[in-house]
């Protein structure tokens, strides 16, 4: 499904699966409402947002996609609420090249490499999400001059790093609960910086 050029459609209660490209693609100032869909088993991203689009993504199950559950780039700025995003072969959520987005109350889990990857000047907001049991790299990776605000999220059971900030990234990371990691709770390296306050880091094998 493609929505573009100021499109305002509603996409509701569909089962979208095994697509060779994004299951739902939104671009060029479009602003759809995407609710209660299953987007699964795709060979690319489950949902892809770009070129200053907006819209609402709510109550969907986005699972087992090859690239990522959701990709946001080039000032894409959807509101993403109360979705389950999981079991992607790479990232649950990937935001890059100036992508934005407001993520609230989502569950992001069981993704093979990274739960959430934010890079190359992206600046999203994540509030009140559960990010857990993501695999081989990090739960939350913020890199390549990315910004953004990450507050009141529950980040648990990830390995080897729960939160990593590097390569000129400078996010605001506040009031998160970070627990149960197999390695490091929070790591800042390679020119990473930012504001870190009122986070609770517990039961990680290596602390901050």
Coordinates of N, CA and C in Angstrom, one line a residue:
X1 N 0.9 -1.2 0.0 CA 0.0 0.0 0.0 C 0.9 1.2 0.0
X2 N 0.6 2.2 -0.9 CA 1.4 3.4 -1.0 C 0.5 4.6 -0.8
X3 N 0.8 5.5 0.0 CA 0.1 6.8 0.2 C 1.1 7.9 0.0
X4 N 0.8 8.8 -0.9 CA 1.7 9.9 -1.2 C 1.0 11.2 -1.7
X5 N 1.8 12.2 -1.9 CA 1.3 13.5 -2.5 C 0.0 14.0 -1.8
X6 N 0.2 14.2 -0.5 CA -0.9 14.8 0.4 C -2.0 13.8 0.6
X7 N -1.9 12.5 0.4 CA -2.9 11.6 0.6 C -3.4 11.6 2.0
X8 N -4.7 11.3 2.3 CA -5.3 11.3 3.6 C -6.1 10.1 3.9
X9 N -5.7 9.0 3.4 CA -6.5 7.8 3.5 C -6.5 7.2 4.9
X10 N -7.4 6.2 5.2 CA -7.4 5.4 6.4 C -7.1 3.9 6.0
X11 N -6.2 3.3 6.7 CA -5.8 1.9 6.4 C -6.1 1.2 7.7
X12 N -7.1 0.3 7.7 CA -7.7 -0.3 8.9 C -7.9 -1.8 8.7
X13 N -7.5 -2.6 9.7 CA -7.9 -4.0 9.8 C -7.5 -4.8 8.6
X14 N -6.3 -4.6 8.1 CA -5.8 -5.4 7.0 C -4.7 -6.4 7.5
X15 N -4.5 -7.5 6.7 CA -3.4 -8.4 6.9 C -2.5 -8.2 5.7
X16 N -1.3 -7.6 5.9 CA -0.4 -7.2 4.8 C 0.8 -8.0 5.0
X17 N 1.2 -8.9 4.0 CA 2.2 -9.8 4.3 C 3.0 -10.2 3.0
X18 N 4.2 -10.6 3.2 CA 5.1 -11.2 2.2 C 5.3 -10.3 1.0
X19 N 5.4 -9.0 1.2 CA 5.7 -8.0 0.2 C 7.2 -7.9 -0.1
X20 N 7.6 -7.7 -1.3 CA 9.0 -7.6 -1.7 C 9.5 -6.2 -1.3
X21 N 8.6 -5.2 -1.2 CA 9.0 -3.8 -0.8 C 8.2 -3.5 0.5
X22 N 8.2 -2.3 1.0 CA 7.5 -2.0 2.2 C 6.1 -2.4 2.2
X23 N 5.6 -2.9 3.3 CA 4.2 -3.3 3.3 C 3.3 -2.1 3.2
X24 N 3.6 -1.0 3.9 CA 2.9 0.3 3.8 C 4.0 1.4 3.6
X25 N 3.9 2.2 2.5 CA 4.9 3.2 2.2 C 4.1 4.6 2.2
X26 N 4.6 5.5 3.0 CA 4.0 6.9 3.1 C 5.1 7.9 2.8
X27 N 4.8 8.9 1.9 CA 5.8 9.8 1.6 C 5.1 11.1 1.0
X28 N 6.0 12.1 0.8 CA 5.6 13.4 0.1 C 4.3 14.0 0.7
X29 N 4.4 14.4 2.0 CA 3.4 15.1 2.7 C 2.1 14.4 3.0
X30 N 2.1 13.1 2.7 CA 0.9 12.3 3.0 C 0.7 12.2 4.5
X31 N -0.6 12.0 4.9 CA -0.9 11.9 6.3 C -2.1 10.9 6.6
X32 N -1.8 9.6 6.4 CA -2.9 8.6 6.6 C -3.0 8.3 8.1
X33 N -4.1 7.6 8.4 CA -4.3 6.9 9.7 C -4.3 5.4 9.5
X34 N -3.3 4.8 10.1 CA -3.0 3.4 9.9 C -3.3 2.7 11.3
X35 N -4.4 1.9 11.4 CA -4.8 1.3 12.6 C -5.2 -0.1 12.5
X36 N -4.8 -0.9 13.5 CA -5.2 -2.3 13.7 C -4.9 -3.2 12.5
X37 N -3.8 -3.0 11.9 CA -3.3 -3.9 10.8 C -2.3 -4.9 11.3
X38 N -2.2 -6.0 10.6 CA -1.0 -6.9 10.7 C -0.1 -6.7 9.5
X39 N 1.1 -6.3 9.8 CA 2.1 -6.1 8.7 C 3.3 -7.1 8.9
X40 N 3.4 -8.1 8.1 CA 4.3 -9.2 8.6 C 5.0 -9.9 7.4
X41 N 6.1 -10.5 7.7 CA 6.8 -11.4 6.8 C 7.2 -10.8 5.5
X42 N 7.5 -9.5 5.6 CA 8.0 -8.8 4.3 C 9.4 -9.0 4.1
X43 N 9.8 -8.7 2.9 CA 11.3 -8.8 2.5 C 12.0 -7.5 2.6
X44 N 11.3 -6.4 3.0 CA 11.9 -5.1 3.2 C 11.3 -4.6 4.6
X45 N 11.0 -3.3 4.7 CA 10.4 -2.8 5.9 C 9.0 -3.1 6.0
X46 N 8.4 -3.2 7.2 CA 7.0 -3.3 7.4 C 6.3 -2.0 7.0
X47 N 6.8 -0.9 7.5 CA 6.3 0.5 7.2 C 7.4 1.4 6.9
X48 N 7.3 2.3 5.9 CA 8.3 3.2 5.5 C 7.7 4.6 5.4
X49 N 8.4 5.6 6.1 CA 7.9 7.0 6.1 C 9.0 7.9 5.6
X50 N 8.7 8.8 4.7 CA 9.7 9.7 4.2 C 9.1 11.0 3.6
X51 N 10.0 12.0 3.4 CA 9.7 13.2 2.7 C 8.5 14.0 3.3
X52 N 8.8 14.3 4.6 CA 7.9 15.2 5.3 C 6.4 14.7 5.5
X53 N 6.2 13.4 5.4 CA 4.9 12.9 5.7 C 4.6 12.9 7.2
X54 N 3.4 12.8 7.6 CA 3.0 12.7 9.0 C 2.1 11.4 9.1
X55 N 1.0 11.6 9.8 CA 0.1 10.5 10.0 C 0.1 9.9 11.4
X56 N -0.8 8.9 11.6 CA -1.0 8.2 12.9 C -0.9 6.7 12.6
X57 N -0.1 6.1 13.4 CA 0.1 4.6 13.3 C -0.2 4.1 14.7
X58 N -1.3 3.4 14.8 CA -1.8 3.0 16.1 C -2.4 1.6 16.2
X59 N -2.0 0.8 17.2 CA -2.7 -0.5 17.4 C -2.3 -1.6 16.4
X60 N -1.2 -1.4 15.7 CA -0.8 -2.4 14.7 C 0.1 -3.4 15.3
X61 N 0.2 -4.6 14.6 CA 1.2 -5.6 14.9 C 2.1 -5.7 13.7
X62 N 3.4 -5.4 13.9 CA 4.3 -5.3 12.8 C 5.4 -6.3 13.1
X63 N 5.5 -7.4 12.4 CA 6.4 -8.5 12.8 C 7.0 -9.2 11.7
X64 N 8.2 -9.7 12.0 CA 9.0 -10.7 11.1 C 9.2 -10.1 9.7
X65 N 9.6 -8.8 9.7 CA 10.0 -8.2 8.4 C 11.6 -8.2 8.3
X66 N 12.1 -8.3 7.1 CA 13.5 -8.5 6.9 C 14.4 -7.3 7.3
X67 N 14.0 -6.1 6.9 CA 14.8 -5.0 7.2 C 14.6 -4.3 8.5
X68 N 13.3 -3.9 8.8 CA 12.9 -3.3 10.0 C 11.4 -3.3 10.1
X69 N 10.9 -3.2 11.3 CA 9.5 -3.0 11.4 C 9.0 -1.7 10.8
X70 N 9.6 -0.6 11.3 CA 9.3 0.7 10.8 C 10.6 1.5 10.5
X71 N 10.6 2.1 9.3 CA 11.7 3.0 8.9 C 11.2 4.4 8.7
X72 N 11.9 5.4 9.2 CA 11.5 6.8 9.0 C 12.8 7.5 8.6
X73 N 12.6 8.3 7.5 CA 13.7 9.1 6.9 C 13.2 10.4 6.4
X74 N 14.2 11.3 6.1 CA 13.9 12.6 5.5 C 12.7 13.4 5.9
X75 N 12.7 13.7 7.2 CA 11.6 14.5 7.9 C 10.3 13.8 8.0
X76 N 10.2 12.5 7.7 CA 9.0 11.8 8.0 C 8.7 12.0 9.5
X77 N 7.5 12.2 9.9 CA 7.1 12.5 11.3 C 5.8 12.0 11.7
X78 N 5.6 10.6 11.7 CA 4.4 10.1 12.1 C 4.3 10.0 13.6
X79 N 3.1 9.9 14.1 CA 2.8 9.6 15.6 C 2.5 8.1 15.6
X80 N 3.4 7.4 16.4 CA 3.4 5.9 16.4 C 3.0 5.5 17.9
X81 N 1.8 5.0 18.1 CA 1.3 4.7 19.4 C 0.7 3.3 19.6
X82 N 1.1 2.7 20.6 CA 0.5 1.4 21.1 C 0.5 0.3 20.0
X83 N 1.7 0.2 19.4 CA 1.9 -0.9 18.4 C 2.8 -1.9 19.1
X84 N 2.8 -3.1 18.5 CA 3.8 -4.2 18.8 C 4.7 -4.3 17.6
X85 N 6.0 -4.1 17.8 CA 6.9 -4.1 16.7 C 8.0 -5.2 17.1
X86 N 8.1 -6.3 16.4 CA 9.0 -7.3 16.8 C 9.4 -8.3 15.7
X87 N 10.4 -9.1 16.1 CA 10.9 -10.2 15.4 C 11.4 -9.8 14.0
X88 N 11.9 -8.6 13.8 CA 12.6 -8.2 12.5 C 13.9 -8.8 12.5
X89 N 14.4 -9.1 11.3 CA 15.7 -9.7 11.1 C 16.9 -8.7 11.4
X90 N 16.6 -7.4 11.4 CA 17.6 -6.4 11.7 C 17.1 -5.5 12.9
X91 N 16.4 -4.4 12.6 CA 16.0 -3.5 13.7 C 14.4 -3.5 13.8
X92 N 14.0 -3.3 15.0 CA 12.6 -3.0 15.2 C 12.2 -1.7 14.6
X93 N 12.9 -0.6 14.9 CA 12.6 0.7 14.4 C 14.0 1.3 13.9
X94 N 14.0 1.8 12.7 CA 15.2 2.5 12.2 C 14.8 3.9 11.7
X95 N 15.5 4.9 12.3 CA 15.2 6.3 11.9 C 16.5 7.0 11.5
X96 N 16.6 7.5 10.3 CA 17.8 8.0 9.8 C 17.6 9.3 8.9
X97 N 18.7 9.9 8.5 CA 18.7 11.0 7.5 C 17.7 12.1 7.8
X98 N 17.7 12.5 9.1 CA 16.7 13.6 9.5 C 15.3 13.1 9.8
X99 N 15.1 11.9 9.9 CA 13.8 11.4 10.3 C 13.4 11.8 11.7
X100 N 12.1 11.9 11.9 CA 11.6 12.4 13.2 C 10.7 11.3 13.7
X101 N 9.5 11.6 14.2 CA 8.6 10.6 14.7 C 8.4 10.8 16.2
X102 N 7.1 10.5 16.7 CA 6.8 10.5 18.1 C 6.3 9.1 18.4
X103 N 7.1 8.4 19.2 CA 6.7 7.0 19.6 C 6.3 7.0 21.1
X104 N 5.1 6.5 21.3 CA 4.5 6.4 22.6 C 3.9 5.1 22.9
X105 N 4.2 4.5 24.0 CA 3.5 3.3 24.5 C 3.5 2.1 23.5
X106 N 4.6 2.0 22.8 CA 4.8 0.8 21.9 C 5.6 -0.3 22.7
X107 N 5.5 -1.5 22.2 CA 6.3 -2.6 22.7 C 7.2 -3.1 21.5
X108 N 8.5 -3.0 21.7 CA 9.5 -3.2 20.7 C 10.3 -4.4 21.2
X109 N 10.2 -5.6 20.6 CA 10.8 -6.7 21.3 C 11.2 -7.8 20.3
X110 N 12.2 -8.6 20.7 CA 12.7 -9.8 20.0 C 13.1 -9.5 18.6
X111 N 13.8 -8.3 18.4 CA 14.4 -8.1 17.1 C 15.8 -8.6 17.1
X112 N 16.3 -9.1 15.9 CA 17.5 -9.8 15.9 C 18.8 -9.0 16.3
X113 N 18.9 -7.8 15.7 CA 20.1 -7.0 16.0 C 19.9 -5.9 17.0
X114 N 19.0 -4.9 16.7 CA 18.8 -3.7 17.5 C 17.3 -3.5 17.6
X115 N 16.9 -3.1 18.8 CA 15.5 -2.7 19.0 C 15.2 -1.4 18.3
X116 N 15.9 -0.3 18.6 CA 15.7 1.0 18.0 C 17.1 1.5 17.5
X117 N 17.2 1.9 16.2 CA 18.4 2.5 15.7 C 18.1 3.9 15.3
X118 N 18.8 4.9 15.8 CA 18.6 6.3 15.4 C 20.0 6.9 14.9
X119 N 20.0 7.4 13.7 CA 21.3 7.8 13.2 C 21.2 8.9 12.1
X120 N 22.4 9.4 11.7 CA 22.5 10.4 10.6 C 21.5 11.6 10.7
X121 N 21.6 12.3 11.9 CA 20.8 13.5 12.1 C 19.4 13.3 12.4
X122 N 18.9 12.1 12.6 CA 17.5 11.9 13.0 C 17.3 12.5 14.4
X123 N 16.0 12.8 14.7 CA 15.7 13.4 16.0 C 14.3 13.1 16.4
X124 N 14.0 11.8 16.8 CA 12.7 11.4 17.2 C 12.5 11.6 18.7
X125 N 11.2 11.4 19.2 CA 10.9 11.3 20.6 C 10.3 9.9 20.9
X126 N 10.9 9.3 22.0 CA 10.4 8.0 22.5 C 10.0 8.2 23.9
X127 N 8.7 7.9 24.2 CA 8.2 8.1 25.6 C 7.3 7.0 26.0
X128 N 7.6 6.3 27.1 CA 6.7 5.3 27.6 C 6.7 4.0 26.9
X129 N 7.7 3.7 26.1 CA 7.8 2.5 25.4 C 8.5 1.4 26.2
X130 N 8.2 0.1 25.8 CA 8.9 -1.0 26.4 C 9.8 -1.6 25.2
X131 N 11.1 -1.6 25.5 CA 12.0 -2.1 24.5 C 12.8 -3.3 25.2
X132 N 12.5 -4.5 24.8 CA 13.0 -5.6 25.5 C 13.4 -6.8 24.6
X133 N 14.3 -7.6 25.1 CA 14.8 -8.9 24.5 C 15.2 -8.7 23.1
X134 N 15.9 -7.6 22.8 CA 16.5 -7.4 21.5 C 18.0 -7.9 21.5
X135 N 18.5 -8.3 20.3 CA 19.5 -9.3 20.3 C 21.0 -8.9 20.3
X136 N 21.6 -8.9 19.2 CA 23.1 -9.1 19.1 C 23.8 -7.8 19.2
X137 N 23.2 -6.6 19.2 CA 23.9 -5.4 19.2 C 23.5 -4.5 20.4
X138 N 22.3 -3.9 20.3 CA 21.9 -3.0 21.4 C 20.4 -2.9 21.4
X139 N 19.8 -2.5 22.5 CA 18.4 -2.2 22.6 C 18.1 -0.9 21.9
X140 N 18.9 0.1 22.2 CA 18.7 1.5 21.7 C 20.1 2.0 21.3
X141 N 20.3 2.2 20.0 CA 21.5 2.7 19.5 C 21.3 4.1 18.8
X142 N 22.1 5.1 19.3 CA 21.9 6.5 18.8 C 23.3 6.9 18.4
X143 N 23.4 7.2 17.1 CA 24.8 7.4 16.5 C 24.8 8.3 15.3
X144 N 25.9 8.7 14.8 CA 26.1 9.5 13.6 C 25.3 10.8 13.7
X145 N 25.6 11.6 14.8 CA 25.1 13.0 14.9 C 23.6 13.0 15.1
X146 N 23.0 11.9 15.5 CA 21.6 11.9 15.8 C 21.3 12.7 17.1
X147 N 20.1 13.1 17.3 CA 19.6 13.8 18.5 C 18.4 13.0 19.0
X148 N 17.4 13.7 19.5 CA 16.2 13.1 20.0 C 16.1 13.1 21.5
X149 N 14.8 12.8 22.0 CA 14.5 12.7 23.4 C 14.0 11.3 23.7
X150 N 14.5 10.7 24.8 CA 14.1 9.4 25.1 C 13.8 9.4 26.6
X151 N 12.5 9.3 27.0 CA 12.1 9.5 28.4 C 11.1 8.4 28.8
X152 N 11.3 8.0 30.0 CA 10.3 7.1 30.7 C 10.0 5.9 29.9
X153 N 11.1 5.3 29.3 CA 11.0 4.0 28.6 C 11.5 2.9 29.6
X154 N 11.0 1.7 29.3 CA 11.4 0.6 30.1 C 12.3 -0.3 29.1
X155 N 13.6 -0.3 29.4 CA 14.5 -1.0 28.5 C 15.1 -2.2 29.3
X156 N 14.8 -3.4 28.9 CA 15.1 -4.5 29.7 C 15.5 -5.8 28.9
X157 N 16.4 -6.6 29.5 CA 16.7 -7.9 29.0 C 17.4 -7.9 27.7
X158 N 18.2 -7.0 27.4 CA 18.9 -6.9 26.1 C 20.4 -7.2 26.3
X159 N 21.0 -7.5 25.2 CA 22.4 -7.8 25.2 C 23.0 -7.4 23.8
X160 N 24.3 -7.0 23.8 CA 25.2 -6.8 25.0 C 25.1 -5.4 25.6
X161 N 24.4 -4.5 25.0 CA 24.3 -3.1 25.5 C 22.8 -2.7 25.5
X162 N 22.4 -2.1 26.5 CA 21.0 -1.6 26.6 C 20.9 -0.3 25.8
X163 N 21.8 0.7 26.1 CA 21.7 2.0 25.4 C 23.2 2.4 25.0
X164 N 23.4 2.7 23.7 CA 24.7 3.1 23.3 C 24.5 4.5 22.5
X165 N 25.5 5.4 22.8 CA 25.5 6.7 22.2 C 26.9 6.9 21.7
X166 N 27.0 7.2 20.4 CA 28.4 7.4 19.8 C 28.4 8.2 18.6
X167 N 29.6 8.6 18.1 CA 29.9 9.2 16.8 C 29.1 10.5 16.7
X168 N 29.2 11.4 17.7 CA 28.6 12.7 17.6 C 27.2 12.8 17.9
X169 N 26.6 11.7 18.3 CA 25.1 11.8 18.7 C 25.0 12.5 20.1
X170 N 23.9 13.2 20.3 CA 23.7 14.0 21.5 C 22.3 14.0 21.9
X171 N 21.7 12.9 22.3 CA 20.3 12.8 22.7 C 20.1 13.3 24.2
X172 N 18.9 13.4 24.5 CA 18.4 13.7 25.9 C 17.8 12.4 26.4
X173 N 18.4 11.8 27.4 CA 18.0 10.5 27.9 C 17.6 10.6 29.4
X174 N 16.3 10.6 29.7 CA 15.9 10.9 31.0 C 14.8 10.0 31.5
X175 N 14.9 9.7 32.8 CA 13.8 9.0 33.6 C 13.5 7.6 32.9
X176 N 14.5 6.9 32.4 CA 14.3 5.6 31.8 C 14.6 4.5 32.9
X177 N 14.0 3.4 32.8 CA 14.3 2.2 33.6 C 15.1 1.2 32.7
X178 N 16.3 1.0 33.1 CA 17.2 0.1 32.3 C 17.6 -1.0 33.2
X179 N 17.2 -2.3 32.8 CA 17.5 -3.4 33.7 C 17.7 -4.7 32.9
X180 N 18.3 -5.6 33.6 CA 18.4 -7.0 33.2 C 19.2 -7.2 31.9
X181 N 20.2 -6.4 31.6 CA 21.0 -6.5 30.4 C 22.1 -7.6 30.7
X182 N 22.5 -8.2 29.6 CA 23.6 -9.1 29.7 C 25.0 -8.4 29.7
X183 N 25.0 -7.1 29.4 CA 26.3 -6.4 29.4 C 26.2 -5.1 30.0
X184 N 26.3 -4.0 29.2 CA 26.4 -2.6 29.7 C 25.1 -2.0 29.7
X185 N 24.8 -1.2 30.8 CA 23.5 -0.5 30.9 C 23.5 0.7 29.9
X186 N 24.4 1.6 30.0 CA 24.6 2.8 29.1 C 26.1 3.0 28.8
X187 N 26.3 3.1 27.5 CA 27.7 3.4 27.1 C 27.7 4.6 26.2
X188 N 28.7 5.5 26.4 CA 28.9 6.7 25.5 C 30.3 6.7 25.1
X189 N 30.5 6.7 23.7 CA 31.9 6.5 23.2 C 32.0 7.2 21.8
X190 N 33.3 7.3 21.4 CA 33.6 7.8 20.0 C 32.9 9.1 19.7
X191 N 33.1 10.1 20.6 CA 32.5 11.4 20.4 C 31.1 11.6 20.7
X192 N 30.4 10.6 21.3 CA 29.0 10.7 21.7 C 28.9 11.6 22.9
X193 N 27.8 12.3 23.1 CA 27.6 13.1 24.2 C 26.1 13.2 24.5
X194 N 25.6 14.2 25.1 CA 24.2 14.2 25.4 C 23.9 14.5 26.9
X195 N 22.6 14.5 27.2 CA 22.2 14.8 28.6 C 21.5 13.5 29.1
X196 N 22.0 13.0 30.3 CA 21.6 11.8 30.9 C 21.2 12.1 32.3
X197 N 19.9 12.0 32.7 CA 19.5 12.3 34.1 C 18.3 11.4 34.5
X198 N 18.3 11.2 35.8 CA 17.2 10.5 36.5 C 16.9 9.1 35.8
X199 N 17.9 8.4 35.3 CA 17.7 7.1 34.8 C 18.0 6.1 35.9
X200 N 17.3 5.0 35.9 CA 17.5 3.9 36.9 C 18.1 2.7 36.1
X201 N 19.4 2.4 36.5 CA 20.1 1.3 35.8 C 20.3 0.2 36.9
X202 N 19.7 -1.0 36.7 CA 19.8 -2.1 37.6 C 20.0 -3.4 36.9
X203 N 20.6 -4.3 37.6 CA 20.7 -5.7 37.2 C 21.3 -5.9 35.9
X204 N 22.2 -5.0 35.5 CA 23.0 -5.2 34.3 C 24.4 -5.8 34.8
X205 N 24.9 -6.7 34.0 CA 26.2 -7.3 34.4 C 27.3 -6.3 34.5
X206 N 27.3 -5.3 33.6 CA 28.2 -4.2 33.7 C 27.4 -2.9 33.8
X207 N 27.7 -2.1 34.8 CA 26.9 -0.8 35.0 C 27.4 0.2 34.0
X208 N 26.9 1.5 34.2 CA 27.2 2.5 33.2 C 28.7 2.7 33.0

